[in-house]
Amino acid sequence: MKLLIANWKMAPDTEAQAQALAKASAKLVRTYKKSTHIIVCPPVIYIPLVTKVSTVLAVGGQSVSAESTGAHTGEISAAMLKSMHVTYCIVGHSETRAQGESNELVKKKITLLLEKKIQPIVCIGEQSRDVHGWYLSTIKDQVESVFFDMPKVAVKRIVLAYEPIWAIGAQATRTATVEECLEMIMYIRKLISDLYDEKTARSMAILYGGSVDQTNAASFIREGGVEGLLVGRVSLESKRLEMLVKAISE
Ligand code: PGA
């Protein structure tokens, strides 16, 4: 089973557009349910609407507060997500890290989500690459921080998403090659194997994200060593998303 995370980010602008998008996504879920598990991550304000469109839609959050309760204007708690039937939540996305979400905050959020039985989708990735491979230390720090003190039983509930920052969004310099992706996924599995064991590392769900579209999606799945994809822009275009899901389901 492949995993596809549709990260709508701060889009679309209107409720009507969100509804149309949710309907299109629900149709894809029904068509490809045997091969691909699709999780829609809308802006939090659209979550009730999305869950109402169809019970087949699995819904994820895009962020969560690092505090469980208290006076935190603008924040959404893990308990609130849970009460909205959210089953997954993205944490550590480069766009939230850029606003100050440190490894420590990411770790706190993971802990709160796990307590509420929401599966964290933890994004990791380097800002840029250098010829000496120093960027690997960024990945190592991020991975070690995620799994610090985490019992093996909890590891199964984590989804990691490798998202090189230079490959994300409209300002991306380029997409990662399948070889670059595979190399990094092998490195991440090695880190997990060192922290736990080989079996745990092999069974870890790792995704790739960053300029994924209908033309490159299947190759990441076939040759990139990943169990799924995290898709931003294309998740807002029903036609392209359908072609993408079809490509990875074949
Ligand atoms: P993109 O976004 O697919 O638009 O590059 C991916 C992401 O930010 O997760």
Coordinates of N, CA and C and ligand atoms in Angstrom, one line a residue:
M1 N 0.8 -1.2 0.0 CA 0.0 0.0 0.0 C 0.9 1.3 0.0
K2 N 0.6 2.1 -1.0 CA 1.4 3.4 -1.0 C 0.6 4.5 -0.2
L3 N 1.4 5.4 0.3 CA 0.8 6.5 1.1 C 0.9 7.8 0.3
L4 N -0.2 8.5 0.2 CA -0.1 9.8 -0.5 C -0.7 10.9 0.4
I5 N 0.2 11.8 0.8 CA -0.3 12.9 1.6 C -0.5 14.1 0.7
A6 N -1.7 14.6 0.7 CA -2.1 15.8 -0.1 C -2.1 17.0 0.9
N7 N -1.0 17.8 0.8 CA -0.9 18.9 1.7 C -1.4 20.2 1.0
W8 N -2.5 20.6 1.3 CA -3.1 21.8 0.7 C -2.5 23.1 1.1
K9 N -1.7 23.1 2.1 CA -1.1 24.3 2.7 C -2.2 25.4 2.9
M10 N -1.9 26.7 2.5 CA -2.9 27.7 2.8 C -3.8 27.9 1.5
A11 N -4.4 26.9 1.1 CA -5.3 26.9 -0.1 C -6.4 25.9 0.1
P12 N -7.5 26.0 -0.7 CA -7.8 27.1 -1.6 C -8.5 28.3 -0.8
D13 N -8.8 29.3 -1.6 CA -9.3 30.6 -1.0 C -10.7 30.5 -0.4
T14 N -11.5 29.6 -1.1 CA -12.9 29.6 -0.7 C -13.4 28.2 -0.3
E15 N -14.5 28.3 0.5 CA -15.1 27.1 1.0 C -15.6 26.2 -0.2
A16 N -16.2 26.9 -1.2 CA -16.7 26.2 -2.3 C -15.6 25.4 -3.1
Q17 N -14.5 26.1 -3.2 CA -13.3 25.4 -3.8 C -12.8 24.2 -3.0
A18 N -12.8 24.4 -1.7 CA -12.4 23.3 -0.8 C -13.3 22.1 -0.9
Q19 N -14.6 22.4 -1.0 CA -15.6 21.3 -1.2 C -15.4 20.6 -2.5
A20 N -15.1 21.3 -3.6 CA -14.9 20.7 -4.9 C -13.7 19.8 -4.8
L21 N -12.6 20.3 -4.2 CA -11.4 19.6 -4.1 C -11.6 18.3 -3.2
A22 N -12.3 18.4 -2.2 CA -12.6 17.3 -1.3 C -13.4 16.2 -2.0
K23 N -14.3 16.6 -2.8 CA -15.1 15.7 -3.6 C -14.3 14.9 -4.6
A24 N -13.4 15.7 -5.3 CA -12.5 15.0 -6.2 C -11.5 14.0 -5.5
S25 N -11.1 14.4 -4.4 CA -10.2 13.5 -3.6 C -10.9 12.3 -3.1
A26 N -12.1 12.4 -2.7 CA -12.9 11.3 -2.3 C -13.1 10.3 -3.4
K27 N -13.3 10.8 -4.6 CA -13.5 9.9 -5.8 C -12.2 9.1 -6.0
L28 N -11.1 9.8 -5.9 CA -9.8 9.1 -6.0 C -9.6 8.0 -5.0
V29 N -10.0 8.4 -3.7 CA -9.9 7.4 -2.6 C -10.6 6.1 -3.0
R30 N -11.9 6.3 -3.5 CA -12.7 5.1 -3.8 C -12.1 4.3 -4.9
T31 N -11.6 5.0 -6.0 CA -11.1 4.3 -7.2 C -9.8 3.6 -6.9
Y32 N -8.9 4.2 -6.0 CA -7.6 3.6 -5.8 C -7.4 3.0 -4.4
K33 N -8.5 2.7 -3.7 CA -8.4 2.2 -2.3 C -7.6 1.0 -2.1
K34 N -7.5 0.1 -3.2 CA -6.7 -1.1 -3.0 C -5.2 -0.9 -3.0
S35 N -4.8 0.2 -3.7 CA -3.3 0.4 -3.8 C -2.7 1.6 -3.1
T36 N -3.6 2.6 -2.9 CA -3.0 3.9 -2.4 C -3.9 4.4 -1.2
H37 N -3.2 4.7 -0.1 CA -3.9 5.3 1.0 C -3.7 6.8 0.9
I38 N -4.8 7.6 0.7 CA -4.7 9.0 0.5 C -5.1 9.7 1.7
I39 N -4.3 10.7 2.2 CA -4.6 11.5 3.4 C -4.6 12.9 3.0
V40 N -5.8 13.6 3.1 CA -5.9 15.0 2.8 C -5.6 15.8 4.0
C41 N -4.7 16.8 3.8 CA -4.4 17.7 4.9 C -4.8 19.1 4.5
P42 N -6.1 19.5 4.8 CA -6.5 20.8 4.4 C -6.2 21.8 5.5
P43 N -6.4 23.1 5.3 CA -6.3 24.1 6.3 C -7.3 23.7 7.4
V44 N -7.0 23.9 8.7 CA -7.8 23.4 9.8 C -9.2 23.9 9.7
I45 N -9.4 25.1 9.1 CA -10.8 25.6 9.1 C -11.7 24.8 8.1
Y46 N -11.1 24.1 7.2 CA -11.9 23.3 6.2 C -12.1 21.8 6.7
I47 N -11.5 21.5 7.8 CA -11.5 20.0 8.2 C -13.0 19.5 8.4
P48 N -13.9 20.3 9.1 CA -15.3 19.8 9.2 C -15.9 19.6 7.9
L49 N -15.7 20.5 7.0 CA -16.3 20.4 5.6 C -15.7 19.2 4.9
V50 N -14.5 18.9 5.0 CA -13.9 17.8 4.3 C -14.4 16.5 4.8
T51 N -14.5 16.4 6.1 CA -15.0 15.1 6.7 C -16.4 14.9 6.4
K52 N -17.2 16.0 6.2 CA -18.6 15.9 5.8 C -18.8 15.4 4.4
V53 N -17.9 15.8 3.5 CA -18.0 15.5 2.1 C -18.1 13.9 1.9
S54 N -17.2 13.2 2.6 CA -17.2 11.8 2.5 C -16.6 11.1 3.7
T55 N -17.1 10.0 4.1 CA -16.5 9.3 5.2 C -15.3 8.5 4.8
V56 N -15.1 8.4 3.5 CA -13.9 7.7 3.0 C -12.6 8.5 3.1
L57 N -12.8 9.8 3.3 CA -11.6 10.6 3.3 C -10.8 10.6 4.7
A58 N -9.6 10.2 4.6 CA -8.7 10.3 5.8 C -8.2 11.7 5.9
V59 N -8.3 12.3 7.1 CA -7.9 13.7 7.2 C -6.7 13.9 8.1
G60 N -5.8 14.8 7.7 CA -4.6 15.1 8.5 C -4.6 16.6 8.8
G61 N -3.9 16.9 9.9 CA -3.6 18.3 10.2 C -2.3 18.7 9.5
Q62 N -2.1 20.0 9.4 CA -0.9 20.5 8.8 C 0.1 21.0 9.9
S63 N -0.4 21.1 11.1 CA 0.4 21.6 12.2 C -0.4 21.4 13.5
V64 N 0.3 21.5 14.6 CA -0.3 21.3 15.9 C 0.5 22.1 17.0
S65 N -0.2 22.6 18.0 CA 0.5 23.3 19.1 C 1.5 22.4 19.8
A66 N 2.6 22.9 20.3 CA 3.5 22.2 21.2 C 3.0 22.1 22.6
E67 N 1.9 22.8 22.9 CA 1.3 22.8 24.2 C 0.0 22.0 24.2
S68 N -0.3 21.3 25.3 CA -1.5 20.5 25.3 C -2.8 21.4 25.6
T69 N -2.6 22.4 26.4 CA -3.7 23.3 26.8 C -3.1 24.7 27.2
G70 N -4.0 25.6 27.5 CA -3.6 26.9 28.0 C -3.9 28.0 27.0
A71 N -3.4 29.2 27.4 CA -3.7 30.5 26.6 C -2.7 30.6 25.5
H72 N -3.0 30.2 24.3 CA -2.1 30.2 23.1 C -2.9 30.7 21.9
T73 N -3.0 32.0 21.7 CA -3.8 32.5 20.7 C -3.4 32.0 19.3
G74 N -4.4 31.5 18.6 CA -4.1 31.1 17.2 C -3.7 29.6 17.1
E75 N -3.5 29.0 18.2 CA -3.0 27.6 18.2 C -4.1 26.6 18.1
I76 N -3.8 25.4 17.6 CA -4.7 24.3 17.6 C -4.1 23.1 18.4
S77 N -4.8 22.5 19.3 CA -4.2 21.5 20.1 C -4.4 20.1 19.5
A78 N -3.6 19.1 20.0 CA -3.8 17.8 19.5 C -5.2 17.2 19.9
A79 N -5.7 17.6 21.1 CA -7.0 17.2 21.5 C -8.1 17.7 20.5
M80 N -7.9 18.9 20.1 CA -8.9 19.5 19.1 C -8.9 18.7 17.8
L81 N -7.7 18.4 17.3 CA -7.5 17.6 16.1 C -8.2 16.3 16.2
K82 N -8.0 15.7 17.4 CA -8.5 14.4 17.7 C -10.1 14.4 17.6
S83 N -10.6 15.5 18.2 CA -12.1 15.6 18.3 C -12.7 15.8 16.9
M84 N -11.8 16.3 15.9 CA -12.3 16.5 14.5 C -12.0 15.3 13.7
H85 N -11.7 14.1 14.3 CA -11.4 12.9 13.6 C -10.2 12.9 12.7
V86 N -9.2 13.7 13.1 CA -8.0 13.8 12.4 C -7.1 12.6 12.8
T87 N -6.6 11.9 11.8 CA -5.8 10.7 12.1 C -4.3 10.8 11.9
Y88 N -3.9 11.8 11.1 CA -2.5 12.1 10.9 C -2.2 13.6 11.1
C89 N -1.0 14.0 11.3 CA -0.7 15.4 11.4 C 0.8 15.7 10.9
I90 N 0.9 16.6 10.0 CA 2.3 17.0 9.6 C 3.0 17.8 10.7
V91 N 4.2 17.5 11.0 CA 5.0 18.3 11.8 C 6.4 18.5 11.2
G92 N 7.0 19.6 11.5 CA 8.4 19.9 11.1 C 8.5 20.2 9.6
H93 N 7.4 20.6 9.0 CA 7.5 21.0 7.6 C 8.4 22.2 7.5
S94 N 9.2 22.3 6.4 CA 10.2 23.3 6.3 C 9.6 24.7 6.4
E95 N 8.3 24.8 6.0 CA 7.7 26.1 6.0 C 7.3 26.5 7.5
T96 N 7.0 25.5 8.3 CA 6.8 25.9 9.7 C 8.1 26.0 10.5
R97 N 9.1 25.1 10.1 CA 10.5 25.3 10.7 C 11.0 26.7 10.4
A98 N 10.7 27.2 9.2 CA 11.2 28.5 8.9 C 10.6 29.6 9.8
Q99 N 9.5 29.3 10.4 CA 8.9 30.3 11.3 C 9.3 30.0 12.8
G100 N 10.3 29.2 12.9 CA 10.9 29.0 14.3 C 10.5 27.6 14.9
E101 N 10.0 26.7 14.2 CA 9.7 25.4 14.7 C 11.0 24.6 14.8
S102 N 11.6 24.5 16.0 CA 12.9 23.9 16.1 C 12.7 22.3 16.3
N103 N 13.8 21.6 16.3 CA 13.8 20.2 16.5 C 13.1 19.9 17.8
E104 N 13.4 20.7 18.8 CA 12.8 20.5 20.2 C 11.3 20.6 20.1
L105 N 10.8 21.7 19.4 CA 9.3 21.8 19.3 C 8.7 20.7 18.5
V106 N 9.4 20.3 17.5 CA 8.9 19.1 16.7 C 8.7 17.9 17.6
K107 N 9.7 17.7 18.4 CA 9.7 16.5 19.3 C 8.5 16.6 20.3
K108 N 8.3 17.8 20.8 CA 7.2 18.0 21.8 C 5.8 17.7 21.1
K109 N 5.7 18.2 19.8 CA 4.5 18.0 19.1 C 4.3 16.5 18.8
I110 N 5.3 15.8 18.4 CA 5.2 14.4 18.2 C 4.7 13.6 19.4
T111 N 5.2 14.0 20.6 CA 4.8 13.4 21.8 C 3.3 13.6 22.1
L112 N 2.9 14.8 21.9 CA 1.5 15.1 22.1 C 0.6 14.4 21.1
L113 N 1.0 14.3 19.9 CA 0.2 13.6 18.9 C 0.1 12.2 19.2
L114 N 1.2 11.6 19.6 CA 1.2 10.1 19.9 C 0.3 9.8 21.1
E115 N 0.3 10.7 22.0 CA -0.6 10.6 23.2 C -2.1 10.5 22.8
K116 N -2.4 11.3 21.7 CA -3.8 11.3 21.2 C -4.0 10.3 20.1
K117 N -3.1 9.5 19.9 CA -3.2 8.4 18.8 C -3.4 9.0 17.4
I118 N -2.7 10.1 17.2 CA -2.7 10.7 15.9 C -1.3 10.4 15.3
Q119 N -1.2 10.0 14.1 CA 0.1 9.6 13.5 C 0.8 10.8 13.0
P120 N 2.0 11.1 13.6 CA 2.8 12.2 13.1 C 3.5 11.9 11.7
I121 N 3.4 12.9 10.8 CA 4.1 12.8 9.6 C 5.2 13.8 9.7
V122 N 6.4 13.3 10.0 CA 7.5 14.2 10.4 C 8.4 14.6 9.2
C123 N 8.4 15.8 8.8 CA 9.2 16.3 7.7 C 10.7 16.6 8.1
I124 N 11.6 16.1 7.3 CA 13.0 16.4 7.6 C 13.6 16.7 6.2
G125 N 14.7 17.5 6.2 CA 15.3 17.8 4.9 C 16.3 18.9 5.1
E126 N 17.3 18.9 4.2 CA 18.4 19.9 4.3 C 18.0 21.2 3.4
Q127 N 18.6 22.3 3.8 CA 18.4 23.6 3.1 C 19.0 23.5 1.7
S128 N 20.3 23.0 1.7 CA 21.0 23.0 0.4 C 22.0 21.8 0.5
R129 N 22.6 21.5 -0.6 CA 23.6 20.4 -0.6 C 25.0 21.0 -0.8
D130 N 26.0 20.4 -0.2 CA 27.4 20.8 -0.4 C 28.2 19.6 -0.9
V131 N 29.3 19.8 -1.6 CA 30.0 18.6 -2.2 C 30.6 17.7 -1.1
H132 N 30.8 18.3 0.1 CA 31.5 17.4 1.2 C 30.5 16.6 1.9
G133 N 29.2 16.8 1.7 CA 28.2 16.0 2.4 C 27.9 16.5 3.8
W134 N 28.2 17.7 4.1 CA 27.9 18.2 5.5 C 26.4 18.2 5.7
Y135 N 25.6 18.3 4.7 CA 24.1 18.4 4.8 C 23.6 17.1 5.5
L136 N 24.4 16.0 5.5 CA 23.9 14.8 6.1 C 23.8 15.0 7.6
S137 N 24.6 15.9 8.2 CA 24.5 16.1 9.6 C 23.2 16.8 10.0
T138 N 22.7 17.6 9.1 CA 21.3 18.2 9.4 C 20.3 17.1 9.5
I139 N 20.4 16.1 8.6 CA 19.4 15.0 8.6 C 19.6 14.1 9.8
K140 N 20.9 13.9 10.2 CA 21.2 13.1 11.4 C 20.6 13.7 12.6
D141 N 20.8 15.0 12.8 CA 20.3 15.8 14.0 C 18.8 15.7 14.0
Q142 N 18.2 15.9 12.9 CA 16.7 15.8 12.8 C 16.2 14.4 13.2
V143 N 16.7 13.4 12.6 CA 16.3 12.0 12.9 C 16.5 11.7 14.3
E144 N 17.7 12.0 14.8 CA 18.0 11.6 16.2 C 17.1 12.4 17.2
S145 N 16.8 13.6 16.9 CA 15.9 14.3 17.7 C 14.4 13.7 17.8
V146 N 14.0 13.3 16.6 CA 12.6 12.7 16.5 C 12.6 11.4 17.4
F147 N 13.6 10.6 17.3 CA 13.5 9.3 18.0 C 14.2 9.2 19.4
F148 N 14.7 10.4 19.8 CA 15.3 10.4 21.2 C 14.3 9.9 22.2
D149 N 14.7 8.9 22.9 CA 14.0 8.4 24.1 C 12.6 7.7 23.6
M150 N 12.5 7.5 22.3 CA 11.2 6.9 21.9 C 11.2 5.4 22.0
P151 N 10.2 4.8 22.7 CA 10.2 3.3 22.7 C 9.9 2.7 21.4
K152 N 10.4 1.5 21.1 CA 10.2 0.9 19.8 C 8.8 0.8 19.4
V153 N 7.9 0.5 20.3 CA 6.5 0.4 20.0 C 5.9 1.7 19.3
A154 N 6.4 2.8 19.7 CA 5.9 4.1 19.2 C 6.5 4.4 17.8
V155 N 7.7 3.8 17.5 CA 8.3 4.1 16.2 C 7.4 3.7 15.0
K156 N 6.7 2.6 15.2 CA 5.8 2.2 14.1 C 4.8 3.2 13.7
R157 N 4.5 4.1 14.6 CA 3.4 5.1 14.4 C 3.9 6.4 13.7
I158 N 5.2 6.4 13.5 CA 5.8 7.6 12.9 C 5.9 7.4 11.4
V159 N 5.5 8.4 10.6 CA 5.8 8.5 9.2 C 6.8 9.6 9.0
L160 N 7.9 9.2 8.3 CA 8.9 10.3 8.0 C 8.8 10.7 6.6
A161 N 8.9 12.0 6.4 CA 8.9 12.5 5.0 C 10.2 13.3 4.7
Y162 N 11.0 12.7 3.8 CA 12.2 13.4 3.4 C 11.8 14.4 2.3
E163 N 12.0 15.7 2.7 CA 11.7 16.8 1.8 C 12.9 17.8 1.7
P164 N 13.8 17.6 0.7 CA 14.9 18.6 0.6 C 14.3 20.0 0.3
I165 N 14.7 20.9 1.1 CA 14.0 22.3 1.0 C 14.2 22.9 -0.4
W166 N 15.4 22.6 -0.9 CA 15.7 23.2 -2.3 C 14.8 22.6 -3.4
A167 N 14.0 21.6 -3.1 CA 13.1 20.9 -4.1 C 11.6 21.2 -3.8
I168 N 11.4 22.0 -2.8 CA 9.9 22.3 -2.4 C 9.4 23.6 -3.0
G169 N 8.2 23.5 -3.5 CA 7.4 24.7 -3.8 C 7.8 25.4 -5.1
A170 N 7.1 26.5 -5.4 CA 7.3 27.2 -6.6 C 8.8 27.8 -6.8
Q171 N 9.4 28.0 -5.6 CA 10.8 28.5 -5.7 C 11.9 27.5 -5.8
A172 N 11.5 26.2 -5.9 CA 12.4 25.1 -6.0 C 13.4 25.3 -7.1
T173 N 14.7 24.9 -6.8 CA 15.7 25.0 -7.9 C 15.6 23.9 -8.8
R174 N 15.2 22.7 -8.3 CA 14.9 21.5 -9.2 C 14.3 20.4 -8.3
T175 N 13.9 19.4 -8.9 CA 13.4 18.2 -8.2 C 14.6 17.3 -7.8
A176 N 14.5 16.6 -6.7 CA 15.6 15.7 -6.4 C 15.6 14.6 -7.5
T177 N 16.7 14.0 -7.8 CA 16.7 12.9 -8.7 C 16.3 11.6 -7.9
V178 N 15.9 10.6 -8.6 CA 15.6 9.4 -7.9 C 16.8 8.8 -7.2
E179 N 18.0 9.0 -7.7 CA 19.2 8.5 -7.1 C 19.5 9.2 -5.8
E180 N 19.3 10.6 -5.8 CA 19.5 11.4 -4.6 C 18.5 11.0 -3.5
C181 N 17.3 10.7 -4.0 CA 16.3 10.3 -3.0 C 16.7 8.9 -2.4
L182 N 17.0 8.0 -3.2 CA 17.3 6.6 -2.8 C 18.5 6.7 -1.8
E183 N 19.5 7.4 -2.1 CA 20.7 7.5 -1.3 C 20.3 8.0 0.1
M184 N 19.5 9.1 0.1 CA 19.1 9.7 1.4 C 18.2 8.7 2.2
I185 N 17.3 8.0 1.5 CA 16.4 7.1 2.2 C 17.3 6.0 2.9
M186 N 18.3 5.5 2.1 CA 19.2 4.5 2.7 C 19.9 5.0 3.9
Y187 N 20.3 6.3 3.8 CA 21.0 6.9 5.0 C 20.1 7.0 6.2
I188 N 18.9 7.4 5.9 CA 17.9 7.6 7.0 C 17.6 6.2 7.7
R189 N 17.5 5.2 6.8 CA 17.2 3.8 7.4 C 18.4 3.3 8.2
K190 N 19.6 3.7 7.7 CA 20.8 3.3 8.5 C 20.8 4.0 9.9
L191 N 20.4 5.2 9.9 CA 20.4 5.9 11.2 C 19.4 5.3 12.1
I192 N 18.2 4.9 11.6 CA 17.2 4.2 12.4 C 17.6 2.9 12.9
S193 N 18.3 2.2 12.0 CA 18.9 0.9 12.3 C 19.9 1.0 13.4
D194 N 20.7 2.1 13.4 CA 21.7 2.3 14.5 C 21.0 2.6 15.8
L195 N 19.8 3.3 15.7 CA 19.1 3.7 17.0 C 18.3 2.5 17.5
Y196 N 17.8 1.6 16.6 CA 16.9 0.5 17.0 C 17.5 -0.8 16.5
D197 N 17.0 -1.2 15.3 CA 17.5 -2.4 14.7 C 17.1 -2.4 13.2
E198 N 17.6 -3.4 12.5 CA 17.4 -3.4 11.0 C 15.9 -3.6 10.7
K199 N 15.3 -4.5 11.5 CA 13.9 -4.7 11.2 C 13.0 -3.5 11.3
T200 N 13.3 -2.7 12.4 CA 12.6 -1.5 12.6 C 12.8 -0.5 11.4
A201 N 14.1 -0.4 11.0 CA 14.5 0.5 10.0 C 13.8 0.1 8.6
R202 N 13.7 -1.2 8.4 CA 13.1 -1.6 7.1 C 11.6 -1.4 7.1
S203 N 11.0 -1.5 8.3 CA 9.5 -1.3 8.3 C 9.0 0.1 8.4
M204 N 10.0 1.0 8.6 CA 9.6 2.4 8.8 C 9.0 3.0 7.5
A205 N 7.9 3.7 7.6 CA 7.3 4.3 6.4 C 8.0 5.6 6.1
I206 N 8.7 5.7 5.0 CA 9.4 7.0 4.6 C 8.8 7.5 3.3
L207 N 8.5 8.8 3.2 CA 8.0 9.4 2.0 C 9.0 10.3 1.4
Y208 N 8.8 10.7 0.1 CA 9.5 11.8 -0.5 C 8.6 12.9 -0.8
G209 N 9.0 14.1 -0.6 CA 8.2 15.3 -1.0 C 9.1 16.4 -1.6
G210 N 8.6 17.1 -2.5 CA 9.3 18.2 -3.1 C 9.2 18.2 -4.6
S211 N 8.2 19.0 -5.2 CA 8.0 19.1 -6.6 C 7.6 17.7 -7.2
V212 N 6.8 16.9 -6.5 CA 6.3 15.7 -7.0 C 5.2 16.0 -7.9
D213 N 5.1 15.4 -9.1 CA 4.0 15.5 -10.0 C 3.7 14.2 -10.7
Q214 N 2.8 14.3 -11.7 CA 2.3 13.1 -12.3 C 3.4 12.4 -13.2
T215 N 4.5 13.2 -13.5 CA 5.5 12.7 -14.4 C 6.6 12.0 -13.6
N216 N 6.9 12.4 -12.4 CA 8.0 11.8 -11.7 C 7.6 10.9 -10.5
A217 N 6.3 10.9 -10.1 CA 5.8 10.2 -8.9 C 6.2 8.7 -8.9
A218 N 5.8 8.1 -10.0 CA 6.0 6.6 -10.1 C 7.5 6.2 -9.9
S219 N 8.4 7.0 -10.5 CA 9.8 6.6 -10.4 C 10.3 6.7 -9.0
F220 N 9.8 7.7 -8.2 CA 10.2 7.8 -6.8 C 9.8 6.5 -6.0
I221 N 8.6 6.1 -6.4 CA 8.0 4.9 -5.7 C 8.8 3.6 -6.1
R222 N 9.0 3.5 -7.4 CA 9.7 2.3 -8.0 C 11.2 2.2 -7.6
E223 N 11.9 3.4 -7.7 CA 13.3 3.4 -7.6 C 13.9 4.2 -6.5
G224 N 13.0 5.0 -5.8 CA 13.5 6.0 -4.8 C 13.5 5.4 -3.4
G225 N 13.1 4.2 -3.2 CA 13.1 3.6 -1.9 C 12.1 4.1 -0.9
V226 N 11.1 4.7 -1.4 CA 10.0 5.3 -0.5 C 8.7 4.5 -0.5
E227 N 7.9 4.7 0.5 CA 6.6 4.0 0.6 C 5.5 4.9 0.2
G228 N 5.9 6.2 -0.1 CA 4.8 7.1 -0.5 C 5.3 8.5 -0.8
L229 N 4.4 9.4 -1.0 CA 4.8 10.8 -1.4 C 4.0 11.8 -0.7
L230 N 4.6 13.0 -0.5 CA 3.9 14.1 0.1 C 3.9 15.2 -1.0
V231 N 2.6 15.5 -1.3 CA 2.4 16.4 -2.5 C 1.8 17.7 -2.1
G232 N 2.4 18.8 -2.6 CA 1.9 20.1 -2.3 C 1.0 20.6 -3.4
R233 N 1.7 21.4 -4.4 CA 0.9 22.1 -5.4 C 0.0 21.2 -6.2
V234 N 0.5 20.0 -6.6 CA -0.4 19.1 -7.4 C -1.6 18.6 -6.7
S235 N -1.6 18.6 -5.4 CA -2.8 18.2 -4.6 C -3.9 19.1 -4.8
L236 N -3.7 20.3 -5.3 CA -4.7 21.3 -5.5 C -5.3 21.3 -6.9
E237 N -4.7 20.5 -7.8 CA -5.2 20.4 -9.2 C -5.7 18.9 -9.4
S238 N -7.0 18.8 -9.4 CA -7.7 17.5 -9.4 C -7.2 16.6 -10.6
K239 N -7.1 17.2 -11.7 CA -6.8 16.4 -12.9 C -5.3 15.8 -12.8
R240 N -4.4 16.7 -12.4 CA -3.0 16.3 -12.3 C -2.9 15.3 -11.1
L241 N -3.6 15.5 -10.0 CA -3.6 14.6 -8.9 C -4.1 13.2 -9.3
E242 N -5.1 13.2 -10.1 CA -5.6 11.9 -10.5 C -4.6 11.2 -11.4
M243 N -3.9 11.9 -12.3 CA -2.9 11.3 -13.1 C -1.8 10.7 -12.2
L244 N -1.4 11.5 -11.2 CA -0.4 11.1 -10.3 C -0.7 9.8 -9.5
V245 N -2.0 9.8 -9.0 CA -2.4 8.6 -8.2 C -2.4 7.4 -9.2
K246 N -2.9 7.6 -10.4 CA -3.0 6.5 -11.3 C -1.6 6.0 -11.6
A247 N -0.7 6.9 -11.8 CA 0.7 6.5 -12.1 C 1.3 5.6 -11.0
I248 N 1.1 6.0 -9.7 CA 1.7 5.3 -8.7 C 1.0 4.0 -8.3
S249 N -0.3 3.9 -8.8 CA -1.1 2.7 -8.5 C -0.8 1.6 -9.5
E250 N -0.2 1.9 -10.6 CA 0.0 0.9 -11.6 C 1.1 -0.1 -11.3
Ligands
PGA1 P1 5.4 20.9 -3.5 O1 5.3 20.9 -2.0 O2 4.8 19.5 -4.0 O3 4.5 22.0 -4.0 O4 6.8 21.1 -3.9 C1 5.7 19.8 -1.2 C2 5.7 20.1 0.2 O5 5.9 21.3 0.6 O6 5.5 19.3 1.0

